[in-house]
């Protein structure tokens, strides 16, 4: 969330930021209109309340002197009526202002490249070389079904399209990756937490999921939502708090839930885009002066998983038109998917400046007074997409899949996945 005073005093800056995000300036125009009307009502209301105090004293004095106070009483009634009318307007304008403020995205960092869409995202670095196959590689869903480690038919039977059942070595691989990622990240200095996945509306608003992305999330009874990412519960651990001993680094595994699966007809097969998936998240709370340095470090921490798994990937810097709602700057990690012959997102690492902290009221104390922390997060990594990358990049011509060496201790020492005949 931006500061209202900043938007009021810098409409051109905010307007240019919205235009760079492929948006119009209607939100700013409406906000300034409501803000001006709100402040006019506040001024008039304060003047009338002062006048009411004066008239109240005059009425008391007239009654004390046994003089006729009828005209002053009538005046008081008119003042009270107008004050009530203004108070109603003030509440209405304030509600509209808050609604608009919650809908204005973050201002991109000066180092965020300007562009319209993903085609304008510059490549920062490429790590590893895509494997040259001596046979035609199979897509991950064919591999998973032929090895009997992924079952989409039974998942559809119990839940519907956009779900998967992991079986045998497939389930073990998913669990191994979660434990492996958490072990790596805790060694990097992150404290592991295991938060709830039922999230209330206030927390969802705090990180920017509400109100903009309500239709992408699963709402439950009693005002809860299923977590779309561990970013939400982990960042909101410090909601309405003053933080001590910054920086604070946290990592967490959660199941994640999103309604967007298969959107625009993309990735309707397999496990790249499912309604339910697992993810290990990295979250940082830092002071403003170090946040962009910490973004570089966080990105490298997420990259370390791909390096250890020896998966080819690249890092791109998201342009303004492709930037997430709450982010000021984002690096996407994209892993190579052989059958698609392109890199696919497997992690987004973002600096939100104080945008989320302002919404969630997360502060720290300074000699100059309270300040909002800067928050950062990144996937370390999306587990299902890591399974996709392993199945496709490590597949063999005979249909088996080699297990990356660093994962073998987590897989009971197994070196490969082969179909087991029951």
CSV table of C-alpha atoms in Angstrom, one decimal:
chain,number,residue,atom,x,y,z
A,1,UNK,CA,0.0,0.0,0.0
A,2,UNK,CA,1.3,3.4,-0.9
A,3,UNK,CA,1.1,6.4,1.6
A,4,UNK,CA,-1.9,8.6,0.8
A,5,UNK,CA,0.2,11.7,1.5
A,6,UNK,CA,2.7,10.6,-1.1
A,7,UNK,CA,0.0,9.9,-3.7
A,8,UNK,CA,-1.6,13.3,-3.0
A,9,UNK,CA,1.7,15.2,-3.3
A,10,UNK,CA,3.1,13.1,-6.2
A,11,UNK,CA,0.2,12.2,-8.6
A,12,UNK,CA,2.5,12.5,-11.6
A,13,UNK,CA,5.0,9.9,-10.2
A,14,UNK,CA,2.2,7.5,-9.3
A,15,UNK,CA,0.4,8.1,-12.6
A,16,UNK,CA,3.6,7.3,-14.6
A,17,UNK,CA,4.1,4.2,-12.5
A,18,UNK,CA,0.6,3.0,-13.4
A,19,UNK,CA,1.1,3.7,-17.1
A,20,UNK,CA,4.3,1.7,-17.0
A,21,UNK,CA,2.3,-1.2,-15.6
A,22,UNK,CA,-0.1,-1.0,-18.6
A,23,UNK,CA,-2.8,0.7,-16.5
A,24,UNK,CA,-4.6,4.0,-16.9
A,25,UNK,CA,-4.6,6.9,-14.4
A,26,UNK,CA,-8.3,6.6,-13.5
A,27,UNK,CA,-7.6,5.3,-10.0
A,28,UNK,CA,-5.4,8.3,-9.2
A,29,UNK,CA,-8.0,10.8,-10.7
A,30,UNK,CA,-10.8,9.3,-8.6
A,31,UNK,CA,-8.6,9.1,-5.5
A,32,UNK,CA,-7.7,12.8,-5.7
A,33,UNK,CA,-11.3,13.8,-6.2
A,34,UNK,CA,-12.4,11.8,-3.1
A,35,UNK,CA,-9.4,13.0,-1.1
A,36,UNK,CA,-10.2,16.7,-1.9
A,37,UNK,CA,-13.9,16.2,-1.0
A,38,UNK,CA,-12.9,14.3,2.2
A,39,UNK,CA,-10.5,17.1,3.4
A,40,UNK,CA,-13.1,19.8,2.6
A,41,UNK,CA,-15.7,18.0,4.7
A,42,UNK,CA,-13.1,17.6,7.5
A,43,UNK,CA,-12.4,21.3,7.5
A,44,UNK,CA,-16.0,22.3,7.4
A,45,UNK,CA,-16.8,19.7,10.1
A,46,UNK,CA,-14.1,21.0,12.4
A,47,UNK,CA,-15.3,24.6,11.9
A,48,UNK,CA,-18.8,23.6,12.7
A,49,UNK,CA,-17.8,21.6,15.8
A,50,UNK,CA,-15.9,24.7,17.0
A,51,UNK,CA,-19.0,26.9,16.3
A,52,UNK,CA,-21.2,24.3,18.1
A,53,UNK,CA,-19.0,24.7,21.2
A,54,UNK,CA,-19.4,28.5,21.0
A,55,UNK,CA,-23.2,28.3,20.6
A,56,UNK,CA,-23.4,25.8,23.4
A,57,UNK,CA,-21.8,28.2,25.7
A,58,UNK,CA,-24.0,31.0,24.5
A,59,UNK,CA,-27.1,28.9,25.1
A,60,UNK,CA,-25.9,28.1,28.6
A,61,UNK,CA,-25.3,31.8,29.3
A,62,UNK,CA,-28.7,32.9,28.0
A,63,UNK,CA,-30.5,30.3,30.1
A,64,UNK,CA,-28.4,31.3,33.1
A,65,UNK,CA,-29.6,34.9,32.6
A,66,UNK,CA,-33.2,33.7,32.0
A,67,UNK,CA,-33.1,35.0,28.4
A,68,UNK,CA,-34.7,33.6,25.3
A,69,UNK,CA,-32.4,31.0,23.8
A,70,UNK,CA,-34.8,29.6,21.1
A,71,UNK,CA,-32.9,31.1,18.1
A,72,UNK,CA,-29.6,29.8,19.4
A,73,UNK,CA,-31.2,26.3,20.0
A,74,UNK,CA,-32.5,26.3,16.5
A,75,UNK,CA,-29.1,27.3,15.2
A,76,UNK,CA,-27.6,24.4,17.3
A,77,UNK,CA,-30.0,21.9,15.7
A,78,UNK,CA,-29.0,23.1,12.2
A,79,UNK,CA,-25.3,22.8,13.1
A,80,UNK,CA,-25.9,19.3,14.5
A,81,UNK,CA,-27.8,18.2,11.4
A,82,UNK,CA,-25.0,19.5,9.2
A,83,UNK,CA,-22.3,17.8,11.3
A,84,UNK,CA,-24.1,14.5,11.0
A,85,UNK,CA,-24.4,15.0,7.3
A,86,UNK,CA,-20.7,15.8,7.0
A,87,UNK,CA,-19.7,12.8,9.2
A,88,UNK,CA,-21.6,10.5,6.9
A,89,UNK,CA,-19.9,12.0,3.9
A,90,UNK,CA,-16.5,11.7,5.7
A,91,UNK,CA,-17.0,8.0,6.4
A,92,UNK,CA,-18.2,7.4,2.8
A,93,UNK,CA,-15.3,9.3,1.2
A,94,UNK,CA,-12.8,7.6,3.6
A,95,UNK,CA,-14.2,4.2,2.6
A,96,UNK,CA,-13.8,5.0,-1.1
A,97,UNK,CA,-10.3,6.3,-0.5
A,98,UNK,CA,-9.3,3.1,1.3
A,99,UNK,CA,-10.8,1.0,-1.4
A,100,UNK,CA,-8.9,2.8,-4.1
A,101,UNK,CA,-5.6,2.8,-2.1
A,102,UNK,CA,-5.8,-1.0,-1.7
A,103,UNK,CA,-6.2,-1.2,-5.5
A,104,UNK,CA,-3.2,0.8,-6.5
A,105,UNK,CA,-0.1,-1.4,-7.1
A,106,UNK,CA,3.3,-0.7,-5.9
A,107,UNK,CA,5.6,1.8,-7.7
A,108,UNK,CA,8.3,-0.1,-9.6
A,109,UNK,CA,11.9,0.4,-8.6
A,110,UNK,CA,14.1,2.7,-10.6
A,111,UNK,CA,16.1,-0.4,-11.5
A,112,UNK,CA,13.1,-2.3,-12.8
A,113,UNK,CA,13.2,-2.4,-16.6
A,114,UNK,CA,10.3,-0.6,-18.4
A,115,UNK,CA,8.3,-2.9,-20.7
A,116,UNK,CA,4.9,-4.1,-21.7
A,117,UNK,CA,5.0,-7.8,-21.1
A,118,UNK,CA,7.1,-10.9,-20.6
A,119,UNK,CA,8.7,-10.4,-24.0
A,120,UNK,CA,10.4,-7.3,-22.6
A,121,UNK,CA,12.0,-9.1,-19.6
A,122,UNK,CA,15.8,-8.9,-20.0
A,123,UNK,CA,17.8,-12.0,-19.2
A,124,UNK,CA,20.2,-11.4,-16.3
A,125,UNK,CA,22.2,-14.7,-16.5
A,126,UNK,CA,22.0,-18.2,-17.9
A,127,UNK,CA,23.3,-21.1,-15.9
A,128,UNK,CA,24.0,-24.5,-17.3
A,129,UNK,CA,23.4,-25.9,-20.8
A,130,UNK,CA,20.3,-27.7,-21.9
A,131,UNK,CA,20.9,-31.4,-22.4
A,132,UNK,CA,21.2,-32.7,-26.0
A,133,UNK,CA,19.0,-35.8,-26.2
A,134,UNK,CA,19.9,-38.8,-28.4
A,135,UNK,CA,16.2,-39.7,-28.4
A,136,UNK,CA,12.9,-37.8,-28.4
A,137,UNK,CA,12.2,-36.8,-24.8
A,138,UNK,CA,8.8,-37.4,-23.4
A,139,UNK,CA,6.7,-34.8,-21.5
A,140,UNK,CA,6.6,-35.2,-17.7
A,141,UNK,CA,3.0,-36.4,-17.6
A,142,UNK,CA,3.8,-39.3,-19.9
A,143,UNK,CA,6.9,-40.2,-17.9
A,144,UNK,CA,4.9,-40.0,-14.6
A,145,UNK,CA,2.1,-42.2,-15.9
A,146,UNK,CA,4.4,-44.8,-17.5
A,147,UNK,CA,6.4,-45.1,-14.3
A,148,UNK,CA,3.1,-45.2,-12.3
A,149,UNK,CA,4.2,-42.3,-10.1
A,150,UNK,CA,1.6,-39.8,-11.2
A,151,UNK,CA,-2.1,-40.5,-11.5
A,152,UNK,CA,-4.2,-37.8,-13.0
A,153,UNK,CA,-7.3,-39.9,-13.7
A,154,UNK,CA,-7.9,-40.8,-10.1
A,155,UNK,CA,-7.1,-37.3,-9.0
A,156,UNK,CA,-9.8,-36.1,-11.4
A,157,UNK,CA,-12.2,-38.6,-9.9
A,158,UNK,CA,-11.8,-37.4,-6.4
A,159,UNK,CA,-11.2,-33.7,-7.0
A,160,UNK,CA,-11.5,-32.7,-10.7
A,161,UNK,CA,-9.2,-31.4,-13.3
A,162,UNK,CA,-6.0,-29.6,-12.2
A,163,UNK,CA,-5.0,-32.1,-9.5
A,164,UNK,CA,-2.5,-35.0,-9.3
A,165,UNK,CA,-2.0,-38.0,-7.1
A,166,UNK,CA,1.7,-38.7,-6.5
A,167,UNK,CA,2.4,-42.4,-6.0
A,168,UNK,CA,5.4,-44.5,-4.8
A,169,UNK,CA,8.6,-43.0,-5.9
A,170,UNK,CA,6.7,-40.0,-7.2
A,171,UNK,CA,5.4,-39.2,-3.7
A,172,UNK,CA,8.8,-39.9,-2.3
A,173,UNK,CA,10.4,-37.5,-4.8
A,174,UNK,CA,8.0,-34.7,-3.8
A,175,UNK,CA,8.7,-35.2,-0.1
A,176,UNK,CA,12.5,-35.5,-0.7
A,177,UNK,CA,12.5,-32.2,-2.5
A,178,UNK,CA,10.6,-30.4,0.3
A,179,UNK,CA,13.1,-31.7,2.9
A,180,UNK,CA,16.1,-31.1,0.7
A,181,UNK,CA,15.1,-27.4,0.1
A,182,UNK,CA,14.3,-26.8,3.7
A,183,UNK,CA,17.7,-28.2,4.7
A,184,UNK,CA,19.6,-26.1,2.2
A,185,UNK,CA,17.7,-22.9,3.2
A,186,UNK,CA,18.1,-23.4,6.9
A,187,UNK,CA,21.9,-23.9,6.3
A,188,UNK,CA,21.8,-20.6,4.5
A,189,UNK,CA,20.5,-18.9,7.7
A,190,UNK,CA,16.8,-19.0,7.4
A,191,UNK,CA,14.6,-20.1,10.3
A,192,UNK,CA,12.1,-22.8,9.4
A,193,UNK,CA,8.5,-22.2,10.4
A,194,UNK,CA,5.4,-24.3,9.6
A,195,UNK,CA,2.4,-21.9,9.5
A,196,UNK,CA,-1.3,-22.5,9.1
A,197,UNK,CA,-2.8,-22.6,5.5
A,198,UNK,CA,-6.2,-21.3,6.5
A,199,UNK,CA,-5.7,-17.5,6.3
A,200,UNK,CA,-8.1,-14.7,7.5
A,201,UNK,CA,-9.1,-11.7,5.4
A,202,UNK,CA,-6.9,-9.2,7.2
A,203,UNK,CA,-3.7,-11.3,6.5
A,204,UNK,CA,-4.7,-11.7,2.9
A,205,UNK,CA,-5.1,-8.0,2.6
A,206,UNK,CA,-1.8,-7.4,4.3
A,207,UNK,CA,0.3,-9.0,1.6
A,208,UNK,CA,-1.8,-7.7,-1.3
A,209,UNK,CA,-3.8,-10.8,-2.3
A,210,UNK,CA,-7.1,-9.0,-1.3
A,211,UNK,CA,-9.0,-7.3,-2.7
A,212,UNK,CA,-7.4,-7.6,-6.2
A,213,UNK,CA,-6.9,-11.3,-6.5
A,214,UNK,CA,-10.0,-12.6,-4.6
A,215,UNK,CA,-11.3,-14.5,-7.7
A,216,UNK,CA,-8.0,-16.4,-7.9
A,217,UNK,CA,-8.3,-17.8,-4.3
A,218,UNK,CA,-10.3,-20.4,-2.6
A,219,UNK,CA,-12.6,-18.9,0.0
A,220,UNK,CA,-13.8,-21.1,2.9
A,221,UNK,CA,-16.4,-20.7,5.6
A,222,UNK,CA,-15.9,-18.5,8.7
A,223,UNK,CA,-13.9,-15.8,6.7
A,224,UNK,CA,-11.0,-18.0,5.9
A,225,UNK,CA,-9.0,-18.5,2.6
A,226,UNK,CA,-6.7,-21.3,1.6
A,227,UNK,CA,-3.2,-20.0,1.4
A,228,UNK,CA,-2.1,-19.2,-2.2
A,229,UNK,CA,1.5,-19.2,-1.1
A,230,UNK,CA,3.4,-19.4,2.1
A,231,UNK,CA,4.3,-15.7,1.6
A,232,UNK,CA,0.9,-14.8,3.1
A,233,UNK,CA,1.0,-16.5,6.5
A,234,UNK,CA,4.8,-16.1,7.0
A,235,UNK,CA,4.9,-12.3,6.2
A,236,UNK,CA,1.8,-11.8,8.4
A,237,UNK,CA,3.5,-13.5,11.4
A,238,UNK,CA,4.6,-9.9,12.3
A,239,UNK,CA,1.4,-8.1,11.4
A,240,UNK,CA,0.7,-5.1,13.8
A,241,UNK,CA,4.1,-5.6,15.5
A,242,UNK,CA,7.3,-3.8,16.0
A,243,UNK,CA,10.1,-6.0,14.9
A,244,UNK,CA,13.4,-6.4,16.8
A,245,UNK,CA,16.8,-7.5,15.7
A,246,UNK,CA,16.4,-7.0,12.0
A,247,UNK,CA,17.1,-8.6,9.6
A,248,UNK,CA,14.8,-11.7,10.0
A,249,UNK,CA,15.0,-14.6,7.5
A,250,UNK,CA,12.3,-17.3,7.5
A,251,UNK,CA,11.6,-20.3,5.3
A,252,UNK,CA,8.5,-22.4,5.2
A,253,UNK,CA,6.9,-25.3,3.4
A,254,UNK,CA,3.1,-25.2,2.7
A,255,UNK,CA,0.6,-26.6,0.4
A,256,UNK,CA,-0.7,-23.8,-1.8
A,257,UNK,CA,-4.1,-23.4,-3.5
A,258,UNK,CA,-5.1,-21.3,-6.5
A,259,UNK,CA,-8.1,-21.2,-8.8
A,260,UNK,CA,-6.1,-20.0,-11.8
A,261,UNK,CA,-5.0,-23.4,-13.0
A,262,UNK,CA,-5.3,-23.9,-16.7
A,263,UNK,CA,-6.0,-20.2,-17.2
A,264,UNK,CA,-6.1,-19.2,-20.9
A,265,UNK,CA,-5.8,-22.8,-21.9
A,266,UNK,CA,-2.2,-23.0,-20.8
A,267,UNK,CA,-0.7,-26.1,-19.1
A,268,UNK,CA,-3.9,-28.1,-18.9
A,269,UNK,CA,-2.0,-31.3,-18.7
A,270,UNK,CA,0.5,-32.3,-16.1
A,271,UNK,CA,1.6,-30.6,-12.9
A,272,UNK,CA,3.0,-27.2,-14.1
A,273,UNK,CA,-0.2,-25.4,-13.3
A,274,UNK,CA,-2.4,-27.1,-10.7
A,275,UNK,CA,-5.1,-26.0,-8.2
A,276,UNK,CA,-3.1,-27.5,-5.3
A,277,UNK,CA,0.7,-27.6,-5.2
A,278,UNK,CA,3.6,-27.6,-2.7
A,279,UNK,CA,6.1,-24.8,-2.4
A,280,UNK,CA,9.0,-23.9,-0.1
A,281,UNK,CA,9.1,-20.1,0.5
A,282,UNK,CA,11.8,-17.7,1.5
A,283,UNK,CA,10.8,-14.5,3.4
A,284,UNK,CA,13.0,-11.6,4.5
A,285,UNK,CA,12.2,-8.6,6.8
A,286,UNK,CA,15.0,-6.0,6.5
A,287,UNK,CA,15.7,-2.3,6.9
A,288,UNK,CA,15.1,-0.1,3.8
A,289,UNK,CA,18.8,0.6,3.2
A,290,UNK,CA,19.7,-3.0,2.7
A,291,UNK,CA,16.6,-4.4,0.9
A,292,UNK,CA,18.0,-4.4,-2.7
A,293,UNK,CA,21.2,-6.0,-1.6
A,294,UNK,CA,19.1,-8.6,0.2
A,295,UNK,CA,17.1,-9.2,-2.9
A,296,UNK,CA,20.2,-10.2,-4.8
A,297,UNK,CA,21.2,-12.6,-2.0
A,298,UNK,CA,17.7,-14.1,-1.7
A,299,UNK,CA,17.8,-14.8,-5.5
A,300,UNK,CA,21.1,-16.5,-5.2
A,301,UNK,CA,19.8,-18.6,-2.3
A,302,UNK,CA,16.9,-19.8,-4.4
A,303,UNK,CA,19.2,-20.4,-7.4
A,304,UNK,CA,21.4,-22.7,-5.2
A,305,UNK,CA,18.7,-25.3,-5.3
A,306,UNK,CA,18.8,-25.4,-9.1
A,307,UNK,CA,22.6,-25.5,-9.1
A,308,UNK,CA,22.7,-28.4,-6.6
A,309,UNK,CA,20.1,-30.3,-8.7
A,310,UNK,CA,22.2,-29.5,-11.8
A,311,UNK,CA,19.2,-28.2,-13.7
A,312,UNK,CA,19.8,-25.6,-16.5
A,313,UNK,CA,18.1,-22.3,-15.8
A,314,UNK,CA,18.1,-18.6,-16.4
A,315,UNK,CA,17.3,-15.5,-14.4
A,316,UNK,CA,15.2,-12.7,-15.9
A,317,UNK,CA,14.3,-9.3,-14.5
A,318,UNK,CA,10.6,-8.6,-14.8
A,319,UNK,CA,9.7,-5.5,-16.6
A,320,UNK,CA,7.1,-3.0,-15.3
A,321,UNK,CA,4.3,-4.5,-17.4
A,322,UNK,CA,5.0,-8.0,-16.1
A,323,UNK,CA,5.6,-7.0,-12.5
A,324,UNK,CA,3.4,-8.4,-9.7
A,325,UNK,CA,0.9,-6.1,-8.0
A,326,UNK,CA,2.8,-5.7,-4.7
A,327,UNK,CA,6.4,-5.9,-6.1
A,328,UNK,CA,8.8,-3.1,-6.7
A,329,UNK,CA,11.4,-5.4,-8.3
A,330,UNK,CA,11.3,-9.1,-9.2
A,331,UNK,CA,13.7,-11.7,-10.6
A,332,UNK,CA,12.2,-14.8,-12.1
A,333,UNK,CA,14.1,-18.1,-12.1
A,334,UNK,CA,13.1,-20.1,-15.1
A,335,UNK,CA,14.1,-23.8,-15.5
A,336,UNK,CA,14.6,-25.5,-18.8
A,337,UNK,CA,11.8,-27.8,-19.9
A,338,UNK,CA,13.1,-30.0,-22.7
A,339,UNK,CA,9.7,-31.0,-24.3
A,340,UNK,CA,8.6,-27.4,-24.5
A,341,UNK,CA,12.0,-26.2,-25.6
A,342,UNK,CA,11.8,-23.2,-23.4
A,343,UNK,CA,12.5,-21.9,-19.9
A,344,UNK,CA,9.5,-21.9,-17.5
A,345,UNK,CA,9.1,-20.0,-14.3
A,346,UNK,CA,10.0,-22.0,-11.1
A,347,UNK,CA,10.5,-19.1,-8.7
A,348,UNK,CA,9.8,-15.4,-8.3
A,349,UNK,CA,12.1,-13.4,-6.0
A,350,UNK,CA,10.7,-10.0,-5.1
A,351,UNK,CA,11.4,-6.8,-3.1
A,352,UNK,CA,8.2,-5.2,-2.0
A,353,UNK,CA,9.8,-2.2,-0.3
A,354,UNK,CA,7.4,-1.1,2.5
A,355,UNK,CA,4.3,-1.8,0.4
A,356,UNK,CA,3.3,-4.9,2.3
A,357,UNK,CA,4.6,-3.7,5.6
A,358,UNK,CA,2.3,-0.6,5.4
A,359,UNK,CA,-0.7,-2.8,4.7
A,360,UNK,CA,0.1,-5.2,7.4
A,361,UNK,CA,1.5,-2.5,9.8
A,362,UNK,CA,4.9,-4.1,10.3
A,363,UNK,CA,7.4,-1.6,11.8
A,364,UNK,CA,10.6,-1.2,13.6
A,365,UNK,CA,11.8,1.6,15.9
A,366,UNK,CA,14.4,4.2,15.0
A,367,UNK,CA,15.7,7.3,16.8
A,368,UNK,CA,13.6,9.3,14.3
A,369,UNK,CA,10.5,7.3,15.1
A,370,UNK,CA,8.7,4.2,13.8
A,371,UNK,CA,9.5,3.1,10.3
A,372,UNK,CA,8.0,0.4,8.1
A,373,UNK,CA,10.3,-2.6,7.4
A,374,UNK,CA,10.9,-3.8,3.8
A,375,UNK,CA,9.7,-7.3,3.0
A,376,UNK,CA,11.0,-9.7,0.4
A,377,UNK,CA,10.1,-13.2,-0.6
A,378,UNK,CA,10.9,-15.9,-3.2
A,379,UNK,CA,10.0,-19.5,-3.9
A,380,UNK,CA,12.8,-21.8,-3.0
A,381,UNK,CA,11.3,-23.5,-5.1
A,382,UNK,CA,7.9,-24.5,-6.5
A,383,UNK,CA,8.1,-28.2,-5.8
A,384,UNK,CA,5.8,-29.6,-8.5
A,385,UNK,CA,7.7,-27.6,-11.2
A,386,UNK,CA,11.0,-29.0,-9.8
A,387,UNK,CA,9.6,-32.5,-10.2
A,388,UNK,CA,8.7,-31.6,-13.8
A,389,UNK,CA,12.2,-30.4,-14.5
A,390,UNK,CA,13.8,-33.5,-12.9
A,391,UNK,CA,11.5,-35.9,-14.8
A,392,UNK,CA,12.2,-34.3,-18.2
A,393,UNK,CA,15.8,-33.4,-17.8
A,394,UNK,CA,16.9,-36.6,-16.2
A,395,UNK,CA,14.8,-39.0,-18.3
A,396,UNK,CA,16.5,-42.0,-20.0
A,397,UNK,CA,15.7,-43.6,-23.3
A,398,UNK,CA,14.5,-46.8,-21.6
A,399,UNK,CA,11.8,-44.8,-19.7
A,400,UNK,CA,13.6,-44.6,-16.3
A,401,UNK,CA,14.6,-41.4,-14.6
A,402,UNK,CA,17.9,-40.8,-13.0
A,403,UNK,CA,17.7,-39.2,-9.5
A,404,UNK,CA,19.9,-36.2,-9.0
A,405,UNK,CA,22.8,-37.1,-6.8
A,406,UNK,CA,22.0,-34.6,-4.0
A,407,UNK,CA,18.6,-36.1,-3.6
A,408,UNK,CA,19.7,-39.7,-3.3
A,409,UNK,CA,20.2,-39.5,0.5
A,410,UNK,CA,16.5,-38.3,0.7
A,411,UNK,CA,15.4,-41.1,-1.5
A,412,UNK,CA,16.7,-44.0,0.6
A,413,UNK,CA,19.9,-44.2,-1.5
A,414,UNK,CA,18.0,-44.9,-4.8
A,415,UNK,CA,19.7,-43.7,-7.9
A,416,UNK,CA,16.9,-44.0,-10.4
A,417,UNK,CA,13.1,-44.3,-10.7
A,418,UNK,CA,11.8,-47.4,-12.6
A,419,UNK,CA,8.4,-48.8,-13.0
A,420,UNK,CA,7.6,-51.3,-10.2
A,421,UNK,CA,5.5,-54.3,-11.2
A,422,UNK,CA,3.0,-55.0,-8.4
